[in-house]
Tab-separated table of C-alpha atoms in Angstrom:
chain	number	residue	atom	x	y	z
J	511	MET	CA	32.287	40.223	-28.085
J	512	HIS	CA	29.926	42.183	-25.896
J	513	VAL	CA	26.630	40.266	-25.697
J	514	VAL	CA	23.497	41.947	-24.338
J	515	VAL	CA	21.107	39.425	-22.774
J	516	MET	CA	17.497	40.500	-22.409
J	517	GLY	CA	15.973	38.807	-19.360
J	518	ALA	CA	17.432	37.695	-16.031
J	519	GLY	CA	15.240	34.662	-15.413
J	520	VAL	CA	16.713	31.183	-15.319
J	521	ILE	CA	16.904	31.154	-19.144
J	522	GLY	CA	18.763	34.450	-19.497
J	523	THR	CA	21.027	33.895	-16.503
J	524	THR	CA	22.197	30.448	-17.594
J	525	ALA	CA	22.862	31.788	-21.097
J	526	ALA	CA	24.843	34.647	-19.569
J	527	TRP	CA	26.977	32.153	-17.640
J	528	TYR	CA	27.851	30.104	-20.695
J	529	LEU	CA	28.612	33.255	-22.697
J	530	LEU	CA	31.045	34.254	-19.962
J	531	GLU	CA	32.527	30.765	-20.125
J	532	ASN	CA	33.113	31.352	-23.843
J	533	GLY	CA	35.068	34.487	-23.028
J	534	HIS	CA	32.579	37.233	-23.839
J	535	GLN	CA	31.595	40.413	-22.068
J	536	VAL	CA	27.971	40.188	-20.904
J	537	THR	CA	25.316	42.696	-19.886
J	538	VAL	CA	21.961	41.363	-18.624
J	539	ILE	CA	18.882	43.605	-18.592
J	540	ASP	CA	15.778	42.982	-16.485
J	541	ARG	CA	12.928	45.100	-15.166
J	542	GLN	CA	12.927	43.387	-11.769
J	543	HIS	CA	15.158	44.198	-8.788
J	544	ALA	CA	16.909	40.817	-8.859
J	545	ALA	CA	17.371	37.770	-11.064
J	546	GLY	CA	14.694	35.063	-11.202
J	547	GLN	CA	11.763	37.177	-10.041
J	548	GLU	CA	9.115	36.324	-12.650
J	549	THR	CA	8.398	32.925	-14.231
J	550	SER	CA	11.410	31.424	-12.420
J	551	PHE	CA	10.245	32.668	-9.016
J	552	ALA	CA	7.956	29.883	-7.755
J	553	ASN	CA	7.591	27.334	-10.531
J	554	GLY	CA	7.083	23.589	-10.103
J	555	GLY	CA	10.712	23.044	-9.151
J	556	GLN	CA	11.324	20.004	-11.340
J	557	ILE	CA	14.105	19.059	-13.740
J	558	SER	CA	11.729	16.779	-15.571
J	559	ALA	CA	12.807	15.298	-18.864
J	560	CYS	CA	9.939	12.861	-18.329
J	561	HIS	CA	7.521	15.776	-18.637
J	562	ALA	CA	8.558	16.604	-22.212
J	563	THR	CA	5.375	15.173	-23.730
J	564	PRO	CA	3.950	17.848	-26.066
J	565	TRP	CA	0.660	19.460	-25.127
J	566	ALA	CA	-0.516	19.060	-28.716
J	567	ASN	CA	-1.415	15.459	-29.545
J	568	GLU	CA	-4.250	13.540	-31.139
J	569	HIS	CA	-6.296	13.504	-27.916
J	570	THR	CA	-5.924	17.201	-27.006
J	571	PRO	CA	-8.784	18.728	-29.080
J	572	ALA	CA	-11.355	16.399	-27.494
J	573	GLN	CA	-9.973	17.139	-24.024
J	574	ILE	CA	-10.161	20.881	-24.631
J	575	LEU	CA	-13.808	20.594	-25.697
J	576	LYS	CA	-14.559	18.571	-22.577
J	577	TRP	CA	-12.934	21.203	-20.368
J	578	LEU	CA	-14.605	24.262	-21.945
J	579	GLY	CA	-16.446	26.338	-19.353
J	580	ARG	CA	-15.022	24.420	-16.389
J	581	GLU	CA	-13.232	26.771	-13.998
J	582	GLU	CA	-11.284	23.893	-12.442
J	583	ALA	CA	-10.197	22.392	-15.778
J	584	PRO	CA	-6.464	21.663	-16.135
J	585	LEU	CA	-6.430	23.758	-19.331
J	586	LEU	CA	-8.684	26.812	-19.307
J	587	PHE	CA	-9.377	29.199	-22.185
J	588	ARG	CA	-10.642	32.609	-21.066
J	589	MET	CA	-12.879	33.497	-23.996
J	590	ARG	CA	-11.857	36.918	-25.342
J	591	TRP	CA	-10.964	38.653	-28.593
J	592	ASP	CA	-7.261	37.896	-28.875
J	593	PRO	CA	-5.710	37.681	-32.377
J	594	GLN	CA	-2.406	36.489	-30.888
J	595	LEU	CA	-4.134	33.536	-29.217
J	596	PHE	CA	-6.193	32.773	-32.329
J	597	SER	CA	-3.078	32.610	-34.522
J	598	TRP	CA	-1.234	30.523	-31.933
J	599	GLY	CA	-4.221	28.212	-31.544
J	600	LEU	CA	-4.370	27.385	-35.258
J	601	ARG	CA	-0.695	26.412	-35.219
J	602	PHE	CA	-1.301	24.393	-32.059
J	603	LEU	CA	-4.143	22.437	-33.690
J	604	ARG	CA	-1.931	21.612	-36.671
J	605	ASN	CA	0.402	19.859	-34.241
J	606	CYS	CA	-2.401	17.710	-32.792
J	607	THR	CA	-1.508	14.551	-34.692
J	608	ASP	CA	0.274	11.450	-33.524
J	609	LYS	CA	3.026	11.894	-36.121
J	610	ARG	CA	3.780	15.498	-35.182
J	611	ALA	CA	3.557	14.747	-31.465
J	612	ARG	CA	6.294	12.144	-31.842
J	613	VAL	CA	8.552	14.568	-33.738
J	614	ASN	CA	7.917	17.293	-31.168
J	615	LEU	CA	8.586	14.913	-28.289
J	616	GLU	CA	12.015	14.089	-29.711
J	617	LYS	CA	12.879	17.795	-30.028
J	618	ALA	CA	11.859	18.647	-26.471
J	619	LEU	CA	13.490	15.540	-25.037
J	620	ARG	CA	16.724	16.269	-26.929
J	621	VAL	CA	17.051	19.621	-25.150
J	622	ALA	CA	15.791	18.369	-21.782
J	623	THR	CA	18.200	15.453	-21.396
J	624	TYR	CA	21.164	17.525	-22.578
J	625	SER	CA	20.191	20.288	-20.168
J	626	ARG	CA	19.907	17.882	-17.254
J	627	ALA	CA	23.484	16.753	-17.856
J	628	CYS	CA	24.670	20.381	-18.152
J	629	LEU	CA	23.025	21.228	-14.826
J	630	LYS	CA	24.783	18.364	-13.068
J	631	ASP	CA	28.148	19.544	-14.408
J	632	LEU	CA	27.449	23.160	-13.484
J	633	ARG	CA	26.289	22.307	-9.970
J	634	SER	CA	29.345	20.148	-9.403
J	635	SER	CA	31.838	22.722	-10.681
J	636	LEU	CA	30.317	25.694	-8.831
J	637	GLY	CA	29.074	23.944	-5.682
J	638	LEU	CA	25.601	25.484	-5.933
J	639	GLU	CA	23.056	24.599	-3.242
J	640	TYR	CA	19.425	25.340	-4.066
J	641	ASP	CA	17.375	22.723	-2.150
J	642	HIS	CA	17.975	20.232	-4.935
J	643	LEU	CA	17.139	16.548	-4.590
J	644	GLU	CA	18.343	13.817	-6.935
J	645	GLN	CA	15.696	11.192	-6.220
J	646	GLY	CA	13.980	10.972	-9.572
J	647	ILE	CA	10.414	11.820	-10.544
J	648	LEU	CA	7.452	9.536	-9.935
J	649	HIS	CA	4.496	9.924	-12.293
J	650	VAL	CA	1.328	8.562	-10.622
J	651	CYS	CA	-1.959	7.562	-12.279
J	652	ARG	CA	-5.440	7.189	-10.811
J	653	ASN	CA	-7.273	5.366	-13.630
J	654	GLU	CA	-6.631	3.063	-16.553
J	655	ASP	CA	-6.869	5.750	-19.227
J	656	GLU	CA	-4.156	7.795	-17.524
J	657	LEU	CA	-2.023	4.696	-17.122
J	658	ALA	CA	-2.345	3.851	-20.816
J	659	THR	CA	-1.300	7.385	-21.768
J	660	VAL	CA	1.698	7.281	-19.449
J	661	GLU	CA	2.669	3.839	-20.742
J	662	LYS	CA	2.670	5.124	-24.334
J	663	ALA	CA	4.759	8.159	-23.396
J	664	THR	CA	7.164	5.991	-21.419
J	665	ARG	CA	7.619	3.614	-24.335
J	666	GLN	CA	8.299	6.452	-26.757
J	667	MET	CA	10.757	8.145	-24.413
J	668	GLN	CA	12.584	4.872	-23.909
J	669	GLU	CA	12.965	4.657	-27.689
J	670	PHE	CA	14.604	8.099	-27.586
J	671	GLY	CA	16.990	6.964	-24.841
J	672	LEU	CA	15.343	8.205	-21.640
J	673	ASN	CA	15.741	6.010	-18.570
J	674	ARG	CA	12.076	5.751	-17.574
J	675	ARG	CA	10.112	2.668	-16.539
J	676	MET	CA	6.576	1.683	-15.616
J	677	VAL	CA	5.893	0.883	-11.969
J	678	SER	CA	3.035	-0.811	-10.118
J	679	ALA	CA	0.889	0.717	-7.389
J	680	THR	CA	2.957	-1.147	-4.792
J	681	GLU	CA	6.175	0.203	-6.280
J	682	CYS	CA	4.753	3.738	-6.194
J	683	LEU	CA	4.300	3.406	-2.434
J	684	GLU	CA	7.783	1.998	-2.041
J	685	ILE	CA	9.336	4.860	-4.019
J	686	GLU	CA	7.359	7.487	-2.074
J	687	PRO	CA	6.063	6.180	1.296
J	688	ALA	CA	4.090	9.396	1.938
J	689	LEU	CA	1.563	8.127	-0.624
J	690	ARG	CA	0.461	5.481	1.895
J	691	ASP	CA	-1.574	8.189	3.673
J	692	SER	CA	-3.144	9.433	0.456
J	693	ASN	CA	-6.896	9.778	0.078
J	694	ALA	CA	-6.524	9.113	-3.650
J	695	LYS	CA	-6.317	5.668	-5.199
J	696	ILE	CA	-3.050	5.163	-7.085
J	697	ILE	CA	-3.117	2.281	-9.588
J	698	GLY	CA	0.411	2.645	-10.967
J	699	GLY	CA	2.653	5.011	-12.868
J	700	SER	CA	6.163	5.514	-14.141
J	701	PHE	CA	9.505	6.428	-12.583
J	702	THR	CA	12.389	8.415	-14.087
J	703	PRO	CA	15.342	7.977	-11.691
J	704	ASP	CA	17.653	10.553	-13.302
J	705	ASP	CA	15.249	13.492	-13.066
J	706	GLU	CA	15.615	15.985	-10.206
J	707	SER	CA	13.995	18.815	-8.289
J	708	GLY	CA	15.209	22.122	-6.897
J	709	ASP	CA	14.405	25.779	-6.345
J	710	ALA	CA	14.767	27.609	-9.675
J	711	ARG	CA	14.762	31.060	-8.076
J	712	LYS	CA	17.549	30.194	-5.631
J	713	PHE	CA	19.563	28.641	-8.443
J	714	THR	CA	19.100	31.712	-10.642
J	715	GLU	CA	20.082	34.143	-7.890
J	716	LEU	CA	23.184	32.121	-7.016
J	717	LEU	CA	24.243	31.800	-10.642
J	718	ALA	CA	23.683	35.530	-11.195
J	719	ASP	CA	26.123	36.189	-8.325
J	720	ARG	CA	28.683	33.902	-9.988
J	721	CYS	CA	28.147	35.762	-13.265
J	722	ARG	CA	28.893	39.054	-11.535
J	723	GLU	CA	32.067	37.552	-10.084
J	724	ARG	CA	33.101	36.740	-13.661
J	725	GLY	CA	32.496	40.327	-14.744
J	726	ALA	CA	28.890	40.342	-15.981
J	727	ILE	CA	26.889	43.525	-15.518
J	728	PHE	CA	23.256	43.182	-14.459
J	729	ARG	CA	21.184	46.237	-15.357
J	730	LEU	CA	18.244	45.617	-13.022
J	731	ASP	CA	15.176	47.810	-12.452
J	732	THR	CA	15.536	48.578	-16.147
J	733	THR	CA	12.540	48.137	-18.464
J	734	ILE	CA	13.158	47.296	-22.115
J	735	THR	CA	10.974	49.402	-24.420
J	736	GLY	CA	12.192	48.268	-27.833
J	737	LEU	CA	15.028	47.291	-30.139
J	738	LYS	CA	16.706	49.660	-32.561
J	739	GLN	CA	17.816	48.240	-35.892
J	740	ASP	CA	20.022	49.596	-38.624
J	741	GLN	CA	20.741	47.985	-41.986
J	742	GLY	CA	19.893	44.435	-40.976
J	743	ARG	CA	21.516	44.562	-37.556
J	744	ILE	CA	20.361	45.422	-34.066
J	745	ALA	CA	21.993	48.685	-33.006
J	746	ALA	CA	20.791	48.981	-29.409
J	747	VAL	CA	18.263	47.952	-26.797
J	748	SER	CA	16.068	50.895	-25.819
J	749	THR	CA	15.189	51.064	-22.111
J	750	ASP	CA	13.686	53.512	-19.660
J	751	GLN	CA	17.272	54.117	-18.509
J	752	GLY	CA	18.654	54.875	-21.967
J	753	ASP	CA	20.036	52.793	-24.832
J	754	ILE	CA	22.303	49.787	-24.211
J	755	SER	CA	24.515	48.647	-27.074
J	756	GLY	CA	26.583	45.555	-27.760
J	757	ASP	CA	27.925	43.360	-30.558
J	758	ARG	CA	25.351	40.575	-30.189
J	759	TYR	CA	21.867	40.517	-28.652
J	760	LEU	CA	20.060	37.572	-27.068
J	761	MET	CA	16.302	37.543	-26.460
J	762	CYS	CA	15.371	35.623	-23.280
J	763	LEU	CA	12.193	37.410	-22.281
J	764	GLY	CA	9.867	34.416	-22.283
J	765	SER	CA	6.243	35.348	-22.943
J	766	TYR	CA	7.180	38.956	-23.655
J	767	SER	CA	9.583	38.093	-26.474
J	768	PRO	CA	6.951	38.319	-29.283
J	769	LEU	CA	5.961	41.843	-28.235
J	770	LEU	CA	9.478	43.183	-28.780
J	771	LEU	CA	10.135	41.149	-31.908
J	772	LYS	CA	6.945	42.062	-33.771
J	773	PRO	CA	8.050	45.648	-34.635
J	774	LEU	CA	11.158	44.094	-36.220
J	775	GLY	CA	9.035	41.973	-38.534
J	776	ILE	CA	9.708	38.779	-36.566
J	777	HIS	CA	6.480	36.938	-35.751
J	778	LEU	CA	7.188	34.490	-32.956
J	779	PRO	CA	4.245	32.222	-31.991
J	780	VAL	CA	4.858	32.186	-28.257
J	781	TYR	CA	1.813	32.686	-26.046
J	782	PRO	CA	1.685	33.336	-22.281
J	783	CYS	CA	0.183	30.414	-20.415
J	784	LYS	CA	-0.549	31.217	-16.798
J	785	GLY	CA	0.333	28.574	-14.249
J	786	TYR	CA	-0.369	28.540	-10.517
J	787	SER	CA	1.675	27.259	-7.630
J	788	ILE	CA	1.368	26.963	-3.893
J	789	SER	CA	4.126	26.604	-1.312
J	790	ILE	CA	3.271	24.755	1.905
J	791	ASP	CA	5.377	24.934	5.067
J	792	THR	CA	6.077	21.310	6.058
J	793	THR	CA	7.613	22.134	9.470
J	794	GLY	CA	6.289	19.759	12.130
J	795	HIS	CA	4.611	17.442	9.614
J	796	ASN	CA	5.945	14.131	8.342
J	797	GLY	CA	3.575	13.478	5.455
J	798	ALA	CA	5.200	15.538	2.706
J	799	PRO	CA	6.902	13.645	-0.126
J	800	ARG	CA	10.650	13.610	-0.694
J	801	VAL	CA	10.477	12.284	-4.234
J	802	ALA	CA	9.219	14.734	-6.862
J	803	LEU	CA	5.878	13.671	-8.349
J	804	ILE	CA	3.558	14.312	-11.271
J	805	ASP	CA	-0.170	13.628	-10.800
J	806	ASP	CA	-1.530	13.103	-14.285
J	807	SER	CA	-5.199	13.244	-13.306
J	808	VAL	CA	-5.054	16.964	-12.495
J	809	LYS	CA	-1.831	17.876	-14.369
J	810	MET	CA	-0.064	18.899	-11.160
J	811	VAL	CA	3.517	18.513	-9.945
J	812	TYR	CA	4.979	18.215	-6.448
J	813	SER	CA	8.510	19.088	-5.350
J	814	ARG	CA	10.072	19.122	-1.885
J	815	LEU	CA	12.182	22.269	-1.490
J	816	GLY	CA	13.751	22.189	1.969
J	817	ASN	CA	10.976	22.715	4.507
J	818	ARG	CA	8.454	23.614	1.794
J	819	LEU	CA	6.303	21.558	-0.522
J	820	ARG	CA	5.868	23.244	-3.881
J	821	VAL	CA	2.730	22.237	-5.783
J	822	ALA	CA	2.179	23.655	-9.256
J	823	GLY	CA	-0.154	23.126	-12.142
J	824	THR	CA	-3.021	24.194	-14.347
J	825	ALA	CA	-2.751	26.095	-17.594
J	826	GLU	CA	-4.772	29.232	-18.199
J	827	LEU	CA	-4.771	31.054	-21.538
J	828	ASP	CA	-5.822	34.576	-20.625
J	829	GLY	CA	-3.323	36.982	-22.135
J	830	TYR	CA	-0.704	38.708	-20.024
J	831	ASN	CA	-2.608	39.230	-16.791
J	832	LEU	CA	-1.470	37.522	-13.594
J	833	ARG	CA	-4.712	37.688	-11.647
J	834	MET	CA	-5.500	34.432	-9.863
J	835	SER	CA	-8.817	32.643	-9.684
J	836	GLU	CA	-9.767	31.808	-6.096
J	837	ARG	CA	-11.525	28.656	-7.310
J	838	ARG	CA	-8.381	27.463	-9.084
J	839	GLN	CA	-6.253	28.310	-6.047
J	840	LYS	CA	-8.592	26.269	-3.875
J	841	MET	CA	-8.602	23.398	-6.369
J	842	ILE	CA	-4.814	23.118	-6.275
J	843	ALA	CA	-4.749	23.208	-2.485
J	844	ASP	CA	-7.575	20.641	-2.217
J	845	LYS	CA	-5.847	18.231	-4.598
J	846	ALA	CA	-2.529	18.648	-2.791
J	847	PHE	CA	-4.007	17.755	0.586
J	848	GLU	CA	-6.012	14.922	-0.951
J	849	LEU	CA	-2.788	13.313	-2.155
J	850	PHE	CA	-0.711	14.270	0.901
J	851	PRO	CA	-3.100	15.025	3.813
J	852	ASN	CA	-0.295	15.267	6.380
J	853	SER	CA	2.075	17.378	4.312
J	854	GLY	CA	1.772	20.654	6.212
J	855	ASP	CA	-0.398	23.395	7.654
J	856	ARG	CA	-2.934	24.691	5.132
J	857	SER	CA	-2.880	28.129	6.748
J	858	THR	CA	0.761	28.558	5.684
J	859	ILE	CA	0.045	28.322	1.941
J	860	GLU	CA	1.623	30.990	-0.255
J	861	PHE	CA	-0.031	31.429	-3.651
J	862	TRP	CA	1.736	32.493	-6.852
J	863	SER	CA	1.135	32.673	-10.574
J	864	GLY	CA	3.488	33.078	-13.513
J	865	LEU	CA	3.373	33.226	-17.313
J	866	ARG	CA	4.956	30.307	-19.143
J	867	PRO	CA	6.000	30.990	-22.761
J	868	VAL	CA	4.410	28.202	-24.791
J	869	THR	CA	5.042	27.381	-28.452
J	870	PRO	CA	2.492	25.481	-30.577
J	871	ASP	CA	4.748	22.405	-30.681
J	872	SER	CA	6.003	22.548	-27.040
J	873	ALA	CA	9.635	22.845	-28.153
J	874	PRO	CA	11.754	25.921	-27.392
J	875	VAL	CA	13.138	28.397	-29.896
J	876	ILE	CA	16.950	28.334	-29.898
J	877	SER	CA	17.842	30.219	-33.023
J	878	ASP	CA	19.451	33.001	-34.963
J	879	THR	CA	17.220	35.469	-36.852
J	880	LYS	CA	17.143	37.517	-40.036
J	881	TYR	CA	19.137	40.123	-38.100
J	882	ASP	CA	22.685	38.810	-38.126
J	883	ASN	CA	23.435	39.809	-34.523
J	884	LEU	CA	20.102	38.883	-32.869
J	885	TYR	CA	19.495	35.454	-31.335
J	886	LEU	CA	16.537	33.833	-29.566
J	887	ASN	CA	16.347	31.576	-26.522
J	888	THR	CA	12.715	31.467	-25.509
J	889	GLY	CA	9.446	29.513	-25.715
J	890	HIS	CA	10.352	26.803	-23.177
J	891	GLY	CA	6.798	26.495	-21.855
J	892	THR	CA	6.513	24.520	-18.621
J	893	LEU	CA	10.073	23.204	-19.005
J	894	GLY	CA	12.108	26.385	-18.645
J	895	TRP	CA	13.863	25.177	-15.494
J	896	THR	CA	14.400	21.768	-17.068
J	897	MET	CA	15.851	23.133	-20.324
J	898	SER	CA	17.643	26.219	-19.029
J	899	CYS	CA	21.244	25.023	-18.814
J	900	GLY	CA	21.177	23.074	-22.067
J	901	SER	CA	19.521	25.806	-24.100
J	902	GLY	CA	21.803	28.413	-22.522
J	903	LYS	CA	24.933	26.479	-23.448
J	904	ALA	CA	23.656	25.704	-26.950
J	905	VAL	CA	22.746	29.304	-27.765
J	906	ALA	CA	26.024	30.570	-26.297
J	907	ASP	CA	27.884	28.238	-28.646
J	908	LEU	CA	25.677	29.357	-31.541
J	909	ILE	CA	26.512	33.019	-30.835
J	910	ASP	CA	30.175	32.107	-30.542
J	911	GLY	CA	30.172	30.455	-33.960
J	912	ARG	CA	30.739	27.006	-32.473
J	913	LYS	CA	28.768	23.894	-33.275
J	914	PRO	CA	26.496	23.173	-30.263
J	915	ASP	CA	26.763	19.772	-28.570
J	916	ILE	CA	23.214	18.948	-29.672
J	917	SER	CA	21.495	19.423	-32.991
J	918	LEU	CA	19.308	22.519	-33.229
J	919	ILE	CA	17.331	21.084	-36.138
J	920	GLY	CA	13.646	21.756	-35.596
J	921	LEU	CA	14.296	24.409	-32.938
J	922	GLY	CA	14.625	27.422	-35.215
J	923	ILE	CA	12.107	30.183	-35.756
J	924	ASP	CA	11.816	29.116	-39.393
J	925	ARG	CA	9.784	26.039	-38.419
J	926	PHE	CA	6.650	28.062	-37.784
């Protein structure tokens, strides 16, 4: 079959690879000049199954109320008339129970752990080098409430088979010695030894090259304007460069997926959640971490990518704009140098923002649709890099008519 993949980020590119592996002809369409130039460009850099805890839980509504009006809040709502956000928010609130959070955790963790294994196999078979480190992820806590939350998440993830354990403050310093210079008090945390870090953009660009070697066509600098349908099937993808037709169509456009699906009568509750990142040049400094970290107090992540320290975090619900708040930029930089004061030169910081496609239950959508040749692989939220290989392989098998290696129960569009 000829499969047309919409989107050349890490989600679309990994799906394209596995479709090629299954023997299909593949065309990938993207508006950018190269693969991995939007949400995959400068994300947190972590393959973090341990970060699969759903945003929606029993404590989230109270936290949101506490953060309202605070520019530096980890989760910020820009108050505006936005029916898409209102509809998404109601579904999100329905998931804010302990029972639903546990179900949603299992779904996200199912994809994340499978994807982590797929990435290892893919890296080994193709010899890809993308500044990856296999030193685990350390989750640090600064107060007892954070520690209790992490302990609960760790216990639940252990029940679902994840190799994650609680660690003391002393063990945190042993796992990552750079924390010894920290200006923040660390009281303990958890450690997930099988998680990883790496540069998602480099990985995506390298894998796109391998796809081309296998015969894939990348139609770059090509903007998708709509989908044409005929008698219950998709007939073509409309673009500013003309129509592109195939036998099957795969939607991997992240936050922009709902905009193209709505005219088809498919209402996908995926909302763009803006995240920020900074990249710090560590050349000449010896205080940057080597182990990837999560700082629960400010919802930030740290990944060493060669001679750079990538720091990412915050969640801003403000539609599709990418404008950055100077106060939030400063907050991320201040917190980074508080935790790792000798990590690099502050004047070298590069700022970036990207839109993460978030579902109300924090699980991706890996699914067929009411159109018998249209499939979805989107809504991965903050875990797109983590889930990319597993969701790509699963949806490629789904398109191929094979039974995926993991169950897709609870990941379909019909759950909303």
